[in-house]
Tab-separated table of C-alpha atoms and ligand atoms in Angstrom:
chain	number	residue	atom	x	y	z
A	1	MET	CA	-33.276	-36.278	73.500
A	2	VAL	CA	-35.926	-38.624	72.163
A	3	ASN	CA	-39.314	-38.202	73.780
A	4	TYR	CA	-41.359	-41.355	74.168
A	5	HIS	CA	-44.369	-42.625	76.099
A	6	VAL	CA	-45.433	-45.968	77.518
A	7	ALA	CA	-49.004	-45.947	78.812
A	8	ASN	CA	-51.962	-48.217	79.426
A	9	VAL	CA	-54.749	-48.332	76.852
A	10	THR	CA	-56.412	-51.060	78.954
A	11	ASP	CA	-55.027	-53.094	81.872
A	12	ASP	CA	-53.289	-55.436	79.399
A	13	LEU	CA	-52.726	-53.290	76.321
A	14	PHE	CA	-49.978	-50.676	76.249
A	15	VAL	CA	-49.138	-48.000	73.745
A	16	LEU	CA	-45.470	-47.295	73.043
A	17	ARG	CA	-45.258	-43.944	71.272
A	18	VAL	CA	-42.223	-42.011	70.083
A	19	ASP	CA	-42.433	-38.351	69.104
A	20	ASP	CA	-40.468	-37.745	65.902
A	21	ARG	CA	-39.559	-34.067	65.917
A	22	TYR	CA	-36.672	-34.623	63.492
A	23	THR	CA	-38.386	-35.593	60.246
A	24	LYS	CA	-39.134	-32.443	58.283
A	25	TYR	CA	-40.333	-34.138	55.105
A	26	PHE	CA	-42.309	-37.319	55.676
A	27	GLU	CA	-41.597	-39.885	52.954
A	28	ALA	CA	-38.974	-37.301	51.877
A	29	LEU	CA	-41.897	-35.364	50.396
A	30	TRP	CA	-44.454	-33.949	52.791
A	31	GLU	CA	-43.632	-30.892	54.868
A	32	ILE	CA	-44.499	-31.676	58.486
A	33	PRO	CA	-43.295	-28.935	60.840
A	34	GLU	CA	-45.848	-30.389	63.270
A	35	GLY	CA	-43.874	-33.674	63.460
A	36	ILE	CA	-45.253	-37.197	63.633
A	37	THR	CA	-45.503	-40.043	66.129
A	38	TYR	CA	-44.990	-43.771	65.647
A	39	ASN	CA	-47.243	-45.854	67.897
A	40	ALA	CA	-46.605	-49.527	68.609
A	41	TYR	CA	-48.750	-51.577	70.988
A	42	LEU	CA	-48.011	-54.422	73.377
A	43	LEU	CA	-50.657	-56.858	74.629
A	44	LYS	CA	-49.856	-58.884	77.729
A	45	THR	CA	-51.368	-62.363	78.035
A	46	GLU	CA	-50.872	-65.313	80.349
A	47	GLU	CA	-49.224	-67.304	77.553
A	48	GLY	CA	-46.875	-64.580	76.381
A	49	ASP	CA	-46.914	-61.044	75.053
A	50	ILE	CA	-47.793	-59.758	71.595
A	51	LEU	CA	-46.172	-56.733	69.988
A	52	PHE	CA	-48.000	-54.883	67.232
A	53	ASP	CA	-45.586	-53.008	64.932
A	54	THR	CA	-42.411	-51.136	65.891
A	55	TRP	CA	-40.904	-47.673	65.294
A	56	LYS	CA	-38.757	-46.111	62.588
A	57	ARG	CA	-35.242	-47.564	62.700
A	58	GLN	CA	-33.522	-44.390	63.907
A	59	PHE	CA	-35.440	-44.881	67.182
A	60	SER	CA	-34.609	-48.610	67.587
A	61	SER	CA	-32.511	-48.325	70.732
A	62	THR	CA	-35.149	-46.180	72.392
A	63	PHE	CA	-37.806	-48.639	71.264
A	64	LEU	CA	-36.013	-51.475	73.070
A	65	GLU	CA	-35.766	-49.279	76.162
A	66	ALA	CA	-39.543	-48.672	75.996
A	67	LEU	CA	-40.238	-52.344	75.346
A	68	GLU	CA	-38.239	-53.397	78.385
A	69	ARG	CA	-40.627	-51.400	80.536
A	70	VAL	CA	-43.529	-53.693	79.619
A	71	THR	CA	-42.111	-57.052	78.558
A	72	SER	CA	-38.919	-59.121	78.327
A	73	PRO	CA	-37.319	-61.251	75.596
A	74	ASP	CA	-38.530	-64.523	77.178
A	75	LYS	CA	-42.124	-63.242	77.325
A	76	LEU	CA	-42.414	-61.811	73.817
A	77	LYS	CA	-44.265	-64.532	71.867
A	78	TYR	CA	-45.490	-62.778	68.719
A	79	ILE	CA	-44.763	-59.671	66.690
A	80	VAL	CA	-47.658	-58.694	64.444
A	81	VAL	CA	-46.546	-56.735	61.393
A	82	HIS	CA	-49.538	-54.781	60.153
A	83	HIS	CA	-47.574	-52.941	57.482
A	84	MET	CA	-44.066	-53.178	56.066
A	85	GLU	CA	-43.369	-49.471	55.528
A	86	PRO	CA	-40.196	-48.792	57.529
A	87	ASP	CA	-41.787	-46.188	59.808
A	88	HIS	CA	-43.430	-49.234	61.465
A	89	SER	CA	-41.165	-52.143	60.579
A	90	GLY	CA	-37.810	-50.350	60.892
A	91	SER	CA	-36.982	-51.681	64.375
A	92	LEU	CA	-38.118	-55.239	63.616
A	93	GLU	CA	-34.645	-56.734	63.189
A	94	ASP	CA	-33.376	-55.080	66.380
A	95	VAL	CA	-36.384	-56.409	68.322
A	96	LEU	CA	-35.677	-59.910	66.988
A	97	ARG	CA	-32.020	-59.614	67.976
A	98	TRP	CA	-33.315	-58.828	71.475
A	99	ALA	CA	-36.092	-61.463	71.483
A	100	PRO	CA	-34.979	-64.108	68.924
A	101	ASN	CA	-37.724	-66.597	69.756
A	102	ALA	CA	-40.650	-64.336	68.897
A	103	LYS	CA	-42.716	-65.388	65.877
A	104	VAL	CA	-43.570	-62.798	63.252
A	105	LEU	CA	-47.134	-62.678	61.921
A	106	GLY	CA	-48.368	-60.736	58.929
A	107	HIS	CA	-50.244	-60.901	55.657
A	108	PRO	CA	-48.571	-63.250	53.129
A	109	LEU	CA	-47.575	-60.211	51.059
A	110	ALA	CA	-45.657	-58.848	54.053
A	111	GLY	CA	-43.561	-62.011	54.036
A	112	ARG	CA	-42.628	-61.285	50.435
A	113	MET	CA	-41.418	-57.818	51.410
A	114	MET	CA	-39.004	-59.024	54.084
A	115	ASN	CA	-35.860	-59.492	52.021
A	116	ALA	CA	-34.068	-56.782	53.985
A	117	TYR	CA	-35.268	-58.354	57.264
A	118	PRO	CA	-33.619	-61.820	57.443
A	119	ARG	CA	-34.495	-62.456	61.099
A	120	ALA	CA	-38.123	-61.510	60.526
A	121	LYS	CA	-38.292	-63.595	57.351
A	122	ALA	CA	-36.952	-66.646	59.189
A	123	LYS	CA	-39.563	-66.302	61.919
A	124	PHE	CA	-42.445	-65.310	59.644
A	125	ALA	CA	-45.806	-67.092	59.641
A	126	PRO	CA	-48.483	-65.732	57.307
A	127	VAL	CA	-51.994	-65.039	58.572
A	128	LYS	CA	-55.014	-64.933	56.285
A	129	ASP	CA	-57.724	-62.324	56.052
A	130	GLY	CA	-60.207	-63.062	58.853
A	131	GLN	CA	-57.905	-65.530	60.624
A	132	GLU	CA	-58.224	-65.650	64.405
A	133	LEU	CA	-55.564	-66.249	67.012
A	134	VAL	CA	-56.220	-67.017	70.665
A	135	VAL	CA	-53.304	-66.421	73.011
A	136	GLY	CA	-53.592	-66.581	76.801
A	137	GLY	CA	-57.341	-66.080	76.628
A	138	LYS	CA	-57.090	-63.058	74.313
A	139	LYS	CA	-58.765	-63.381	70.950
A	140	LEU	CA	-57.412	-61.502	67.940
A	141	LYS	CA	-58.775	-61.317	64.410
A	142	PHE	CA	-56.599	-60.163	61.514
A	143	ILE	CA	-58.309	-58.180	58.763
A	144	HIS	CA	-56.625	-57.501	55.445
A	145	THR	CA	-57.167	-53.834	54.496
A	146	PRO	CA	-55.315	-53.582	51.178
A	147	TRP	CA	-53.825	-50.269	50.034
A	148	LEU	CA	-54.190	-48.637	53.421
A	149	HIS	CA	-51.525	-47.894	52.840
A	150	TRP	CA	-49.736	-50.725	50.998
A	151	PRO	CA	-51.125	-53.958	49.531
A	152	GLU	CA	-50.123	-56.060	52.546
A	153	THR	CA	-51.597	-53.810	55.223
A	154	MET	CA	-53.866	-55.384	57.803
A	155	MET	CA	-55.535	-54.479	61.081
A	156	THR	CA	-56.140	-56.433	64.286
A	157	TRP	CA	-59.583	-56.562	65.885
A	158	MET	CA	-59.829	-57.343	69.589
A	159	ALA	CA	-63.535	-58.194	69.695
A	160	GLU	CA	-63.964	-58.574	73.434
A	161	GLU	CA	-62.253	-55.293	74.195
A	162	GLU	CA	-63.793	-53.640	71.071
A	163	ILE	CA	-60.398	-52.225	70.155
A	164	LEU	CA	-59.246	-51.929	66.547
A	165	LEU	CA	-55.501	-51.617	65.929
A	166	THR	CA	-55.426	-49.859	62.563
A	167	CYS	CA	-51.786	-49.019	61.724
A	168	ASP	CA	-51.738	-46.110	59.212
A	169	VAL	CA	-55.528	-45.869	58.965
A	170	PHE	CA	-57.165	-43.220	61.154
A	171	GLY	CA	-53.680	-41.912	61.851
A	172	ALA	CA	-52.557	-38.296	61.702
A	173	TYR	CA	-49.509	-36.073	61.606
A	174	GLY	CA	-48.663	-34.013	64.664
A	175	ILE	CA	-47.318	-34.626	68.117
A	176	PRO	CA	-50.179	-33.944	70.493
A	177	LEU	CA	-49.226	-33.639	74.159
A	178	ALA	CA	-52.081	-36.038	74.892
A	179	LEU	CA	-52.122	-39.712	73.964
A	180	PHE	CA	-55.924	-39.991	73.783
A	181	ASP	CA	-58.547	-37.857	72.052
A	182	ASP	CA	-60.574	-37.359	75.254
A	183	MET	CA	-57.681	-35.505	76.882
A	184	CYS	CA	-56.801	-31.847	76.383
A	185	ILE	CA	-56.201	-31.433	72.647
A	186	LYS	CA	-56.413	-28.633	70.101
A	187	LYS	CA	-59.250	-30.096	68.092
A	188	GLU	CA	-58.812	-27.920	64.999
A	189	ASN	CA	-55.123	-28.842	64.806
A	190	VAL	CA	-55.928	-32.527	65.146
A	191	ILE	CA	-58.555	-32.384	62.400
A	192	ARG	CA	-56.214	-30.482	60.064
A	193	SER	CA	-53.277	-32.828	60.691
A	194	THR	CA	-55.549	-35.851	60.192
A	195	ARG	CA	-56.840	-34.503	56.881
A	196	LYS	CA	-53.315	-33.635	55.771
A	197	TYR	CA	-52.114	-37.151	56.617
A	198	VAL	CA	-54.923	-38.826	54.662
A	199	VAL	CA	-54.434	-36.652	51.569
A	200	THR	CA	-50.664	-36.938	51.392
A	201	VAL	CA	-50.047	-40.521	52.526
A	202	ILE	CA	-53.180	-42.433	51.495
A	203	GLY	CA	-54.681	-39.965	49.003
A	204	HIS	CA	-53.533	-41.906	45.967
A	205	TYR	CA	-55.397	-44.998	47.220
A	206	ARG	CA	-58.438	-43.009	48.381
A	207	GLU	CA	-61.009	-45.337	46.822
A	208	TRP	CA	-59.730	-48.073	49.135
A	209	ILE	CA	-60.576	-46.038	52.217
A	210	GLY	CA	-64.324	-46.322	51.603
A	211	ARG	CA	-64.023	-49.956	50.495
A	212	ASN	CA	-62.135	-51.022	53.595
A	213	ILE	CA	-64.369	-49.040	55.968
A	214	GLN	CA	-67.331	-50.783	54.324
A	215	LYS	CA	-65.577	-54.101	54.789
A	216	LEU	CA	-65.195	-53.436	58.525
A	217	GLU	CA	-68.858	-52.414	58.761
A	218	ASN	CA	-69.946	-55.545	56.879
A	219	MET	CA	-67.990	-57.612	59.386
A	220	GLY	CA	-69.971	-55.946	62.189
A	221	ILE	CA	-66.871	-54.230	63.553
A	222	LYS	CA	-67.820	-51.162	65.585
A	223	PRO	CA	-64.771	-50.211	67.625
A	224	LYS	CA	-65.018	-48.351	70.892
A	225	VAL	CA	-61.315	-47.601	70.613
A	226	ILE	CA	-59.289	-46.959	67.458
A	227	ALA	CA	-55.582	-47.349	68.078
A	228	PRO	CA	-53.596	-46.152	65.041
A	229	ALA	CA	-49.858	-46.108	64.455
A	230	HIS	CA	-49.669	-42.302	64.127
A	231	GLY	CA	-51.163	-39.630	66.366
A	232	LEU	CA	-53.921	-39.866	68.945
A	233	ILE	CA	-55.711	-42.967	70.169
A	234	TRP	CA	-59.411	-42.375	69.574
A	235	ARG	CA	-61.820	-43.454	72.300
A	236	LYS	CA	-64.252	-40.534	72.454
A	237	ASN	CA	-64.690	-39.303	68.879
A	238	VAL	CA	-64.336	-42.630	67.090
A	239	GLU	CA	-67.083	-41.889	64.577
A	240	GLU	CA	-65.598	-38.460	63.884
A	241	VAL	CA	-62.212	-39.764	62.777
A	242	VAL	CA	-63.914	-42.361	60.579
A	243	GLN	CA	-65.991	-39.565	59.022
A	244	ILE	CA	-62.883	-37.413	58.414
A	245	TYR	CA	-61.367	-40.321	56.505
A	246	LYS	CA	-64.554	-40.847	54.478
A	247	ASP	CA	-64.820	-37.139	53.638
A	248	VAL	CA	-61.209	-36.829	52.524
A	249	ALA	CA	-61.462	-40.054	50.537
A	250	SER	CA	-64.372	-38.589	48.567
A	251	SER	CA	-62.782	-35.093	48.449
A	252	LYS	CA	-66.063	-33.786	49.888
A	253	PRO	CA	-66.084	-30.035	49.208
A	254	LYS	CA	-67.234	-27.225	51.432
A	255	ASP	CA	-69.820	-25.091	49.602
A	256	ASN	CA	-67.816	-21.896	49.767
A	257	LYS	CA	-64.175	-22.926	49.729
A	258	ALA	CA	-61.753	-22.057	46.963
A	259	LEU	CA	-58.100	-22.902	46.588
A	260	LEU	CA	-55.989	-20.298	44.794
A	261	VAL	CA	-52.443	-21.300	43.856
A	262	TYR	CA	-50.230	-19.002	41.872
A	263	ALA	CA	-46.623	-18.387	40.973
A	264	SER	CA	-45.114	-15.041	40.171
A	265	MET	CA	-41.557	-14.275	39.109
A	266	TYR	CA	-41.804	-10.511	38.735
A	267	GLY	CA	-45.150	-9.572	40.277
A	268	THR	CA	-47.606	-9.705	37.378
A	269	THR	CA	-49.404	-12.882	38.339
A	270	GLU	CA	-49.187	-11.980	42.034
A	271	LYS	CA	-51.040	-8.759	41.337
A	272	LEU	CA	-53.714	-10.685	39.489
A	273	ALA	CA	-53.865	-13.346	42.232
A	274	ARG	CA	-54.494	-10.694	44.882
A	275	GLY	CA	-57.320	-9.341	42.728
A	276	LEU	CA	-58.791	-12.825	42.322
A	277	GLU	CA	-58.513	-13.506	46.052
A	278	CYS	CA	-60.278	-10.238	46.829
A	279	ALA	CA	-63.069	-10.838	44.298
A	280	LEU	CA	-63.676	-14.403	45.488
A	281	THR	CA	-63.720	-13.306	49.133
A	282	LYS	CA	-66.274	-10.603	48.295
A	283	GLU	CA	-68.437	-13.330	46.771
A	284	GLY	CA	-68.393	-15.178	50.108
A	285	PHE	CA	-65.668	-17.687	49.362
A	286	GLU	CA	-63.258	-18.873	52.009
A	287	VAL	CA	-60.064	-18.673	49.955
A	288	ALA	CA	-56.933	-20.662	50.773
A	289	THR	CA	-54.165	-18.834	48.897
A	290	TYR	CA	-50.655	-20.118	48.219
A	291	GLY	CA	-48.108	-18.186	46.173
A	292	TYR	CA	-44.700	-19.150	44.825
A	293	ASN	CA	-42.524	-16.085	44.401
A	294	ASP	CA	-38.932	-15.010	45.064
A	295	THR	CA	-39.439	-15.171	48.844
A	296	ALA	CA	-41.962	-17.977	49.341
A	297	ARG	CA	-42.245	-21.632	48.438
A	298	PRO	CA	-45.470	-22.871	49.979
A	299	PRO	CA	-45.778	-26.441	51.266
A	300	LEU	CA	-47.318	-28.856	48.788
A	301	SER	CA	-48.761	-30.878	51.669
A	302	GLU	CA	-50.873	-27.879	52.760
A	303	ILE	CA	-51.938	-27.026	49.191
A	304	LEU	CA	-53.224	-30.575	48.659
A	305	THR	CA	-54.993	-30.581	52.035
A	306	ASP	CA	-56.861	-27.404	51.089
A	307	ALA	CA	-57.580	-28.781	47.634
A	308	SER	CA	-59.378	-31.788	49.040
A	309	ASP	CA	-62.264	-29.823	50.581
A	310	SER	CA	-62.335	-26.978	48.051
A	311	LYS	CA	-65.236	-26.601	45.665
A	312	VAL	CA	-63.125	-24.870	43.077
A	313	ILE	CA	-59.441	-24.539	42.315
A	314	VAL	CA	-57.905	-21.490	40.682
A	315	ILE	CA	-54.400	-21.754	39.270
A	316	ALA	CA	-52.599	-18.638	38.061
A	317	THR	CA	-49.330	-19.293	36.322
A	318	PRO	CA	-46.723	-17.260	34.528
A	319	THR	CA	-45.212	-18.743	31.408
A	320	TYR	CA	-41.751	-20.146	32.035
A	321	GLU	CA	-39.667	-21.264	29.059
A	322	ALA	CA	-42.850	-21.557	27.003
A	323	GLU	CA	-44.500	-23.823	29.566
A	324	ALA	CA	-46.402	-23.515	32.852
A	325	PHE	CA	-44.385	-22.615	35.943
A	326	PRO	CA	-42.546	-25.810	37.057
A	327	TYR	CA	-43.930	-25.925	40.601
A	328	LEU	CA	-47.449	-25.442	39.308
A	329	LYS	CA	-47.022	-28.378	36.920
A	330	MET	CA	-46.081	-30.397	39.991
A	331	VAL	CA	-49.111	-29.062	41.906
A	332	ALA	CA	-51.391	-30.044	38.986
A	333	GLU	CA	-49.864	-33.512	38.793
A	334	GLU	CA	-50.194	-34.060	42.542
A	335	LEU	CA	-53.805	-32.815	42.435
A	336	CYS	CA	-54.427	-35.671	40.012
A	337	TRP	CA	-52.506	-38.146	42.112
A	338	LYS	CA	-53.749	-37.342	45.587
A	339	VAL	CA	-57.071	-35.485	45.406
A	340	GLY	CA	-60.409	-36.562	43.981
A	341	ASP	CA	-61.324	-35.554	40.490
A	342	GLY	CA	-64.416	-33.715	39.272
A	343	LYS	CA	-63.666	-30.341	40.864
A	344	LYS	CA	-63.940	-27.147	38.851
A	345	VAL	CA	-60.683	-25.493	37.838
A	346	VAL	CA	-60.068	-22.007	36.513
A	347	ILE	CA	-56.686	-21.317	34.950
A	348	ALA	CA	-55.123	-17.911	34.401
A	349	ALA	CA	-51.822	-17.506	32.629
A	350	SER	CA	-49.615	-14.534	31.854
A	351	TYR	CA	-47.229	-14.652	28.938
A	352	GLY	CA	-44.630	-12.584	27.173
A	353	TRP	CA	-44.139	-14.187	23.767
A	354	SER	CA	-45.478	-17.739	24.143
A	355	SER	CA	-48.830	-18.696	25.658
A	356	ALA	CA	-48.998	-22.471	26.127
A	357	ALA	CA	-48.902	-22.463	29.964
A	358	ALA	CA	-52.666	-22.523	30.533
A	359	GLU	CA	-53.230	-25.355	28.059
A	360	GLN	CA	-50.517	-27.363	29.723
A	361	ILE	CA	-52.128	-27.145	33.182
A	362	LYS	CA	-55.518	-27.821	31.576
A	363	LYS	CA	-54.210	-30.917	29.844
A	364	ILE	CA	-52.778	-32.318	33.070
A	365	LEU	CA	-55.957	-31.693	35.053
A	366	GLU	CA	-58.453	-32.748	32.399
A	367	GLY	CA	-56.439	-35.927	32.023
A	368	CYS	CA	-57.652	-36.841	35.509
A	369	LYS	CA	-61.208	-35.522	35.080
A	370	TYR	CA	-61.055	-32.107	36.674
A	371	GLN	CA	-63.351	-29.686	34.846
A	372	ALA	CA	-61.463	-26.734	33.411
A	373	VAL	CA	-64.316	-24.224	33.246
A	374	GLU	CA	-62.413	-21.108	32.239
A	375	ILE	CA	-59.056	-20.133	30.871
A	376	VAL	CA	-57.862	-16.563	31.033
A	377	LYS	CA	-54.682	-15.417	29.325
A	378	TYR	CA	-53.090	-12.002	29.472
A	379	ASN	CA	-50.014	-10.673	27.771
A	380	ALA	CA	-47.983	-8.913	30.441
A	381	VAL	CA	-44.492	-8.792	31.877
A	382	GLY	CA	-43.863	-7.064	35.205
A	383	PRO	CA	-46.204	-5.808	37.942
A	384	THR	CA	-47.018	-2.535	36.262
A	385	ALA	CA	-47.849	-4.238	32.977
A	386	ILE	CA	-51.194	-5.461	34.186
A	387	LYS	CA	-53.568	-2.585	34.860
A	388	ASP	CA	-56.047	-2.487	37.726
A	389	GLU	CA	-58.929	-2.472	35.260
A	390	GLU	CA	-57.625	-5.619	33.609
A	391	VAL	CA	-57.251	-7.366	36.976
A	392	GLU	CA	-60.831	-6.395	37.762
A	393	LYS	CA	-62.041	-7.637	34.386
A	394	ILE	CA	-60.266	-10.991	34.730
A	395	ALA	CA	-61.417	-11.357	38.349
A	396	LYS	CA	-65.015	-10.785	37.261
A	397	LYS	CA	-64.663	-13.459	34.585
A	398	VAL	CA	-63.121	-15.896	37.061
A	399	VAL	CA	-65.841	-15.281	39.670
A	400	GLU	CA	-68.535	-15.891	37.033
A	401	ALA	CA	-66.848	-19.136	36.005
A	402	VAL	CA	-66.477	-20.225	39.623
A	403	LYS	CA	-70.130	-19.495	40.397
A	404	GLY	CA	-71.513	-20.844	37.138
B	1	FEO	FE1	-47.025	-45.068	58.559
B	1	FEO	FE2	-47.509	-46.405	55.402
B	1	FEO	O1	-46.612	-46.097	57.005
């Protein structure tokens, strides 16, 4: 059964939210056991109704059911497409089959992305950055916010109501029971799922987060309500969600947080990693540890989320076919892609007969301006091959490099 909600945001503005408990890997990449919601909005006016975005296509029939609770085909005048990614545009063609006279509004670039949406393309009218639309006494302003999360993405500002419809921006993973942030929520879960969403979905375009927030501020836009297309609607802690986005965009580190990621085929590197974790904890670090071994494959989405507010990153890799462990190469590449540069990195590598693994991780990370402050290599195969004294010695070296 598909769970969905239709509720008032104001007397005239409704949220239509579906809870997607089925997607395990968002964008076929990011592990989201917490699920995700898709939020569309419907504004009722005396001259006709305006729909902002839709849901992922697999929920189309349920979306029409939800829509029928608040409008009808003869009343639907406009569909505003903030963003063409199919988690928001996927039901567009089905909505236009249902309400064929509705006009479709979006940034000109959205029109160029509508080849797979012939009905939408036929009804499309571009709107410019800053363009206003008055319908039935309601005034809307469209604001182009490029790269949040695609080049065509825009927001809608309802100045009189002080509501900002933001699509992906200020969104989060998770399916909170509540619709609004002033209801009963698990705050720490919401903050974590918001951070995780920013890092994984928008992280690559992080510099645009600050730029677009500045653009909104320069336009004098100070929303009382932020209504995103994923997660909670913010009407109590509006400044807090904006700050979360700013902090993740700049990869703002906590003073005492370290991320430790390792892989271990036969226990050697795991033994060292446990020693490193222990030594760092003793030094007062909050250590987020993730290990790949023959029973665990930690989620990349969580590793990247912990990387973004870590002060230092420690990577411990075995040598695999004369190179770094494959998953750790991927972690290093995604650290470059999704998380801000400039953080300190310490690399430890075990080897049997070839020792290029550490240099390989270093090369990837230095290529995107991380600072590799220490490299430790040790020749060992198997958990008993690395002695306690050696673990202690390496841990001491790593702690000094981390603190230095
Ligand atoms: Fe939620 Fe970029 O789509």
